[in-house]
Amino acid sequence: EPELSFGAARPGERMAQAAQPVFEIRPVQYRDWVPLLKSDYIPADEIGNRAVRLKGELLHAVFAFLRRPDPEGLDAQVARAISLASAQRNLPPVDEQVRAQVMKLLARRSWKPFMFAGDAEVMTEQEIVDPQGKTLRIDRLVVSESECRVIDFKSSASYRDEHRQQVSRYMSLAAGLYPRKNVRGFLLNFHGPE
């Protein structure tokens, strides 16, 4: 009767006796899954106004396509970014109000260093994996010769501690990628004052 084995014996080699037919699988160590699960869901207070959320998603998507000044001018660049964002993200059509808001935000003096940053490398929607293997997405990462700026856009009217903690976490990960650069973090609000 032939022996059962995994793999084939080489010519001239006898099959080794099978290892133990039973092996133990140990259970996974206990882990508090609640924080991990919460990070995958939208907080209840943000679910209420779907229109505001969709507008925030659209603004995030538009700003992801704005990296460098365009020789054709800002109006053409914003129009192209809006078109790409709507097409690629399968978002609702953009009205004139959204385009006007994008132009107003780009005109803010406080936003200029983050939007068109000269010779710095601008990365948008930059995915990064933390030590636990979770993929995070940084809205905007601006890397110059001496500095790395982590920018997170927010569409809610106010900042919360969790927003600051989120940017702080992104900064820690960016510091690991750019150890010789000064890493700074910023929250930019779509609806806040200048």
Tab-separated table of N, CA, C and O in Angstrom, residues 52-137:
chain	number	residue	atom	x	y	z
A	52	VAL	N	-23.927	67.356	3.428
A	52	VAL	CA	-22.681	67.975	3.885
A	52	VAL	C	-21.518	66.997	3.715
A	52	VAL	O	-20.431	67.380	3.266
A	53	ARG	N	-21.751	65.720	4.031
A	53	ARG	CA	-20.703	64.701	3.863
A	53	ARG	C	-20.305	64.552	2.404
A	53	ARG	O	-19.133	64.481	2.073
A	54	LEU	N	-21.291	64.493	1.514
A	54	LEU	CA	-20.985	64.359	0.093
A	54	LEU	C	-20.213	65.564	-0.425
A	54	LEU	O	-19.278	65.419	-1.218
A	55	LYS	N	-20.572	66.739	0.042
A	55	LYS	CA	-19.854	67.947	-0.367
A	55	LYS	C	-18.412	67.892	0.134
A	55	LYS	O	-17.479	68.236	-0.581
A	56	GLY	N	-18.231	67.414	1.364
A	56	GLY	CA	-16.878	67.263	1.908
A	56	GLY	C	-16.064	66.266	1.104
A	56	GLY	O	-14.884	66.494	0.814
A	57	GLU	N	-16.681	65.145	0.714
A	57	GLU	CA	-15.978	64.152	-0.111
A	57	GLU	C	-15.588	64.752	-1.449
A	57	GLU	O	-14.493	64.505	-1.961
A	58	LEU	N	-16.489	65.536	-2.026
A	58	LEU	CA	-16.206	66.158	-3.311
A	58	LEU	C	-15.052	67.154	-3.189
A	58	LEU	O	-14.141	67.162	-4.023
A	59	LEU	N	-15.073	67.971	-2.143
A	59	LEU	CA	-13.973	68.924	-1.942
A	59	LEU	C	-12.645	68.198	-1.735
A	59	LEU	O	-11.619	68.594	-2.298
A	60	HIS	N	-12.645	67.118	-0.948
A	60	HIS	CA	-11.426	66.311	-0.778
A	60	HIS	C	-10.919	65.833	-2.140
A	60	HIS	O	-9.726	65.918	-2.437
A	61	ALA	N	-11.831	65.313	-2.948
A	61	ALA	CA	-11.450	64.773	-4.252
A	61	ALA	C	-10.908	65.863	-5.168
A	61	ALA	O	-9.892	65.659	-5.856
A	62	VAL	N	-11.534	67.021	-5.170
A	62	VAL	CA	-11.059	68.125	-6.016
A	62	VAL	C	-9.660	68.546	-5.598
A	62	VAL	O	-8.760	68.689	-6.431
A	63	PHE	N	-9.446	68.710	-4.298
A	63	PHE	CA	-8.135	69.147	-3.832
A	63	PHE	C	-7.051	68.095	-4.067
A	63	PHE	O	-5.874	68.415	-4.142
A	64	ALA	N	-7.454	66.843	-4.211
A	64	ALA	CA	-6.469	65.795	-4.527
A	64	ALA	C	-5.874	65.994	-5.920
A	64	ALA	O	-4.761	65.549	-6.193
A	65	PHE	N	-6.605	66.670	-6.809
A	65	PHE	CA	-6.110	66.900	-8.170
A	65	PHE	C	-5.429	68.257	-8.334
A	65	PHE	O	-5.024	68.612	-9.438
A	66	LEU	N	-5.315	69.004	-7.263
A	66	LEU	CA	-4.636	70.306	-7.320
A	66	LEU	C	-3.274	70.179	-6.653
A	66	LEU	O	-3.181	70.156	-5.435
A	67	ARG	N	-2.232	70.078	-7.472
A	67	ARG	CA	-0.891	69.882	-6.916
A	67	ARG	C	0.078	70.985	-7.292
A	67	ARG	O	0.848	71.436	-6.481
A	68	ARG	N	0.091	71.369	-8.530
A	68	ARG	CA	1.036	72.364	-9.044
A	68	ARG	C	0.263	73.450	-9.789
A	68	ARG	O	-0.761	73.165	-10.401
A	69	PRO	N	0.777	74.668	-9.786
A	69	PRO	CA	0.115	75.714	-10.581
A	69	PRO	C	0.086	75.308	-12.058
A	69	PRO	O	1.032	74.720	-12.562
A	70	ASP	N	-1.004	75.617	-12.704
A	70	ASP	CA	-1.173	75.268	-14.110
A	70	ASP	C	-0.910	76.505	-14.963
A	70	ASP	O	-1.431	77.577	-14.666
A	71	PRO	N	-0.123	76.363	-16.042
A	71	PRO	CA	0.150	77.519	-16.905
A	71	PRO	C	-1.125	78.111	-17.522
A	71	PRO	O	-1.160	79.281	-17.880
A	72	GLU	N	-2.182	77.289	-17.646
A	72	GLU	CA	-3.431	77.783	-18.231
A	72	GLU	C	-4.213	78.658	-17.253
A	72	GLU	O	-5.209	79.258	-17.628
A	73	GLY	N	-3.806	78.670	-16.000
A	73	GLY	CA	-4.484	79.495	-15.020
A	73	GLY	C	-5.306	78.679	-14.039
A	73	GLY	O	-5.621	77.515	-14.276
A	74	LEU	N	-5.638	79.328	-12.949
A	74	LEU	CA	-6.325	78.661	-11.852
A	74	LEU	C	-7.735	78.205	-12.234
A	74	LEU	O	-8.158	77.110	-11.865
A	75	ASP	N	-8.465	79.027	-12.983
A	75	ASP	CA	-9.830	78.638	-13.364
A	75	ASP	C	-9.835	77.337	-14.155
A	75	ASP	O	-10.628	76.435	-13.885
A	76	ALA	N	-8.920	77.223	-15.122
A	76	ALA	CA	-8.842	76.007	-15.937
A	76	ALA	C	-8.423	74.813	-15.088
A	76	ALA	O	-8.934	73.702	-15.254
A	77	GLN	N	-7.505	75.053	-14.180
A	77	GLN	CA	-7.026	73.969	-13.325
A	77	GLN	C	-8.138	73.464	-12.408
A	77	GLN	O	-8.308	72.261	-12.228
A	78	VAL	N	-8.885	74.366	-11.823
A	78	VAL	CA	-9.991	73.973	-10.932
A	78	VAL	C	-11.067	73.239	-11.730
A	78	VAL	O	-11.587	72.216	-11.281
A	79	ALA	N	-11.380	73.732	-12.928
A	79	ALA	CA	-12.379	73.064	-13.768
A	79	ALA	C	-11.941	71.634	-14.090
A	79	ALA	O	-12.746	70.697	-14.013
A	80	ARG	N	-10.671	71.448	-14.417
A	80	ARG	CA	-10.149	70.112	-14.720
A	80	ARG	C	-10.184	69.223	-13.468
A	80	ARG	O	-10.562	68.060	-13.532
A	81	ALA	N	-9.797	69.767	-12.316
A	81	ALA	CA	-9.815	69.002	-11.057
A	81	ALA	C	-11.233	68.576	-10.705
A	81	ALA	O	-11.462	67.443	-10.273
A	82	ILE	N	-12.195	69.457	-10.902
A	82	ILE	CA	-13.595	69.134	-10.615
A	82	ILE	C	-14.071	68.025	-11.541
A	82	ILE	O	-14.723	67.067	-11.109
A	83	SER	N	-13.729	68.135	-12.802
A	83	SER	CA	-14.132	67.120	-13.778
A	83	SER	C	-13.537	65.752	-13.435
A	83	SER	O	-14.234	64.734	-13.442
A	84	LEU	N	-12.244	65.721	-13.124
A	84	LEU	CA	-11.580	64.461	-12.766
A	84	LEU	C	-12.155	63.874	-11.480
A	84	LEU	O	-12.396	62.673	-11.385
A	85	ALA	N	-12.365	64.728	-10.494
A	85	ALA	CA	-12.898	64.260	-9.209
A	85	ALA	C	-14.286	63.658	-9.373
A	85	ALA	O	-14.580	62.592	-8.831
A	86	SER	N	-15.131	64.330	-10.129
A	86	SER	CA	-16.494	63.823	-10.329
A	86	SER	C	-16.485	62.502	-11.075
A	86	SER	O	-17.219	61.582	-10.731
A	87	ALA	N	-15.643	62.400	-12.102
A	87	ALA	CA	-15.598	61.184	-12.921
A	87	ALA	C	-14.993	60.004	-12.167
A	87	ALA	O	-15.538	58.900	-12.186
A	88	GLN	N	-13.875	60.231	-11.501
A	88	GLN	CA	-13.166	59.118	-10.862
A	88	GLN	C	-13.816	58.658	-9.571
A	88	GLN	O	-13.668	57.515	-9.180
A	89	ARG	N	-14.455	59.524	-8.868
A	89	ARG	CA	-15.033	59.165	-7.574
A	89	ARG	C	-16.507	58.845	-7.645
A	89	ARG	O	-17.141	58.568	-6.642
A	90	ASN	N	-17.093	58.968	-8.842
A	90	ASN	CA	-18.506	58.698	-9.017
A	90	ASN	C	-19.340	59.527	-8.037
A	90	ASN	O	-20.231	59.020	-7.358
A	91	LEU	N	-19.020	60.809	-7.971
A	91	LEU	CA	-19.710	61.728	-7.073
A	91	LEU	C	-20.766	62.514	-7.854
A	91	LEU	O	-20.705	62.588	-9.084
A	92	PRO	N	-21.704	63.115	-7.153
A	92	PRO	CA	-22.743	63.874	-7.853
A	92	PRO	C	-22.146	65.054	-8.618
A	92	PRO	O	-21.036	65.507	-8.306
A	93	PRO	N	-22.875	65.563	-9.604
A	93	PRO	CA	-22.366	66.696	-10.386
A	93	PRO	C	-22.064	67.895	-9.489
A	93	PRO	O	-22.699	68.102	-8.467
A	94	VAL	N	-21.094	68.670	-9.920
A	94	VAL	CA	-20.663	69.830	-9.145
A	94	VAL	C	-21.451	71.051	-9.590
A	94	VAL	O	-21.587	71.304	-10.788
A	95	ASP	N	-21.947	71.780	-8.627
A	95	ASP	CA	-22.647	73.005	-8.972
A	95	ASP	C	-21.699	74.197	-8.837
A	95	ASP	O	-20.572	74.073	-8.381
A	96	GLU	N	-22.173	75.330	-9.240
A	96	GLU	CA	-21.366	76.553	-9.222
A	96	GLU	C	-20.947	76.917	-7.797
A	96	GLU	O	-19.873	77.457	-7.575
A	97	GLN	N	-21.776	76.560	-6.823
A	97	GLN	CA	-21.463	76.873	-5.425
A	97	GLN	C	-20.179	76.153	-4.982
A	97	GLN	O	-19.353	76.730	-4.286
A	98	VAL	N	-20.011	74.899	-5.386
A	98	VAL	CA	-18.807	74.144	-5.019
A	98	VAL	C	-17.586	74.748	-5.696
A	98	VAL	O	-16.542	74.938	-5.080
A	99	ARG	N	-17.705	75.070	-6.988
A	99	ARG	CA	-16.581	75.684	-7.710
A	99	ARG	C	-16.183	77.005	-7.049
A	99	ARG	O	-15.001	77.275	-6.837
A	100	ALA	N	-17.170	77.801	-6.675
A	100	ALA	CA	-16.894	79.087	-6.013
A	100	ALA	C	-16.208	78.858	-4.668
A	100	ALA	O	-15.295	79.607	-4.296
A	101	GLN	N	-16.626	77.813	-3.933
A	101	GLN	CA	-15.997	77.533	-2.645
A	101	GLN	C	-14.539	77.105	-2.833
A	101	GLN	O	-13.666	77.502	-2.074
A	102	VAL	N	-14.263	76.288	-3.840
A	102	VAL	CA	-12.884	75.873	-4.120
A	102	VAL	C	-12.032	77.103	-4.419
A	102	VAL	O	-10.927	77.257	-3.883
A	103	MET	N	-12.532	77.999	-5.255
A	103	MET	CA	-11.777	79.213	-5.600
A	103	MET	C	-11.543	80.083	-4.359
A	103	MET	O	-10.457	80.626	-4.173
A	104	LYS	N	-12.555	80.186	-3.510
A	104	LYS	CA	-12.433	80.987	-2.284
A	104	LYS	C	-11.370	80.385	-1.354
A	104	LYS	O	-10.558	81.104	-0.773
A	105	LEU	N	-11.374	79.054	-1.217
A	105	LEU	CA	-10.393	78.396	-0.351
A	105	LEU	C	-8.974	78.578	-0.905
A	105	LEU	O	-8.032	78.826	-0.152
A	106	LEU	N	-8.831	78.465	-2.209
A	106	LEU	CA	-7.506	78.642	-2.819
A	106	LEU	C	-7.006	80.077	-2.672
A	106	LEU	O	-5.801	80.319	-2.689
A	107	ALA	N	-7.911	81.019	-2.542
A	107	ALA	CA	-7.524	82.425	-2.380
A	107	ALA	C	-7.102	82.754	-0.952
A	107	ALA	O	-6.492	83.800	-0.711
A	108	ARG	N	-7.392	81.879	-0.014
A	108	ARG	CA	-7.004	82.136	1.379
A	108	ARG	C	-5.489	82.228	1.494
A	108	ARG	O	-4.758	81.342	1.061
A	109	ARG	N	-5.050	83.275	2.115
A	109	ARG	CA	-3.608	83.468	2.320
A	109	ARG	C	-3.029	82.335	3.169
A	109	ARG	O	-1.936	81.838	2.911
A	110	SER	N	-3.796	81.881	4.149
A	110	SER	CA	-3.306	80.828	5.055
A	110	SER	C	-3.176	79.471	4.350
A	110	SER	O	-2.445	78.607	4.819
A	111	TRP	N	-3.863	79.263	3.235
A	111	TRP	CA	-3.811	77.979	2.531
A	111	TRP	C	-2.713	77.924	1.475
A	111	TRP	O	-2.307	76.841	1.058
A	112	LYS	N	-2.239	79.061	1.008
A	112	LYS	CA	-1.295	79.092	-0.117
A	112	LYS	C	-0.048	78.232	0.088
A	112	LYS	O	0.358	77.517	-0.827
A	113	PRO	N	0.580	78.225	1.265
A	113	PRO	CA	1.795	77.395	1.417
A	113	PRO	C	1.532	75.884	1.291
A	113	PRO	O	2.446	75.117	1.058
A	114	PHE	N	0.278	75.489	1.423
A	114	PHE	CA	-0.050	74.060	1.372
A	114	PHE	C	-0.538	73.610	0.002
A	114	PHE	O	-0.523	72.441	-0.312
A	115	MET	N	-1.011	74.546	-0.783
A	115	MET	CA	-1.617	74.181	-2.054
A	115	MET	C	-0.600	74.142	-3.191
A	115	MET	O	-0.485	73.165	-3.890
A	116	PHE	N	0.089	75.210	-3.404
A	116	PHE	CA	1.067	75.271	-4.484
A	116	PHE	C	2.394	75.638	-3.840
A	116	PHE	O	2.691	76.790	-3.609
A	117	ALA	N	3.170	74.607	-3.532
A	117	ALA	CA	4.315	74.744	-2.637
A	117	ALA	C	5.660	74.853	-3.355
A	117	ALA	O	6.644	74.271	-2.935
A	118	GLY	N	5.720	75.571	-4.448
A	118	GLY	CA	6.995	75.787	-5.128
A	118	GLY	C	7.641	74.497	-5.591
A	118	GLY	O	7.042	73.681	-6.270
A	119	ASP	N	8.899	74.301	-5.161
A	119	ASP	CA	9.661	73.119	-5.578
A	119	ASP	C	9.379	71.874	-4.731
A	119	ASP	O	9.919	70.809	-5.008
A	120	ALA	N	8.575	72.026	-3.711
A	120	ALA	CA	8.286	70.879	-2.840
A	120	ALA	C	7.487	69.823	-3.607
A	120	ALA	O	6.740	70.129	-4.528
A	121	GLU	N	7.658	68.576	-3.194
A	121	GLU	CA	6.883	67.484	-3.767
A	121	GLU	C	5.535	67.452	-3.053
A	121	GLU	O	5.475	67.426	-1.823
A	122	VAL	N	4.461	67.451	-3.826
A	122	VAL	CA	3.111	67.430	-3.256
A	122	VAL	C	2.480	66.085	-3.587
A	122	VAL	O	2.346	65.726	-4.747
A	123	MET	N	2.125	65.344	-2.547
A	123	MET	CA	1.469	64.052	-2.717
A	123	MET	C	0.081	64.149	-2.108
A	123	MET	O	-0.071	64.641	-0.996
A	124	THR	N	-0.905	63.683	-2.840
A	124	THR	CA	-2.274	63.744	-2.340
A	124	THR	C	-2.840	62.335	-2.191
A	124	THR	O	-2.450	61.422	-2.916
A	125	GLU	N	-3.754	62.208	-1.216
A	125	GLU	CA	-4.359	60.901	-0.947
A	125	GLU	C	-3.265	59.841	-0.772
A	125	GLU	O	-3.361	58.733	-1.290
A	126	GLN	N	-2.237	60.203	-0.038
A	126	GLN	CA	-1.060	59.341	0.134
A	126	GLN	C	-1.353	58.238	1.148
A	126	GLN	O	-1.596	58.512	2.311
A	127	GLU	N	-1.316	57.000	0.670
A	127	GLU	CA	-1.543	55.872	1.575
A	127	GLU	C	-0.254	55.522	2.298
A	127	GLU	O	0.830	55.563	1.720
A	128	ILE	N	-0.420	55.174	3.563
A	128	ILE	CA	0.717	54.825	4.410
A	128	ILE	C	0.241	53.711	5.349
A	128	ILE	O	-0.919	53.709	5.762
A	129	VAL	N	1.106	52.773	5.644
A	129	VAL	CA	0.729	51.635	6.484
A	129	VAL	C	1.384	51.793	7.847
A	129	VAL	O	2.593	52.010	7.943
A	130	ASP	N	0.581	51.690	8.901
A	130	ASP	CA	1.128	51.827	10.250
A	130	ASP	C	1.738	50.498	10.704
A	130	ASP	O	1.607	49.487	10.012
A	131	PRO	N	2.420	50.484	11.845
A	131	PRO	CA	3.068	49.249	12.316
A	131	PRO	C	2.109	48.076	12.546
A	131	PRO	O	2.518	46.927	12.526
A	132	GLN	N	0.823	48.365	12.735
A	132	GLN	CA	-0.149	47.294	12.932
A	132	GLN	C	-0.700	46.770	11.608
A	132	GLN	O	-1.534	45.877	11.576
A	133	GLY	N	-0.247	47.349	10.503
A	133	GLY	CA	-0.678	46.890	9.186
A	133	GLY	C	-1.922	47.584	8.665
A	133	GLY	O	-2.449	47.226	7.622
A	134	LYS	N	-2.387	48.606	9.357
A	134	LYS	CA	-3.582	49.328	8.916
A	134	LYS	C	-3.172	50.406	7.911
A	134	LYS	O	-2.245	51.164	8.143
A	135	THR	N	-3.894	50.458	6.800
A	135	THR	CA	-3.617	51.468	5.779
A	135	THR	C	-4.356	52.747	6.126
A	135	THR	O	-5.565	52.735	6.353
A	136	LEU	N	-3.616	53.830	6.168
A	136	LEU	CA	-4.177	55.148	6.444
A	136	LEU	C	-3.962	56.009	5.207
A	136	LEU	O	-3.064	55.746	4.413
A	137	ARG	N	-4.766	57.041	5.055
A	137	ARG	CA	-4.621	57.910	3.893
A	137	ARG	C	-4.463	59.354	4.342
A	137	ARG	O	-5.360	59.928	4.942
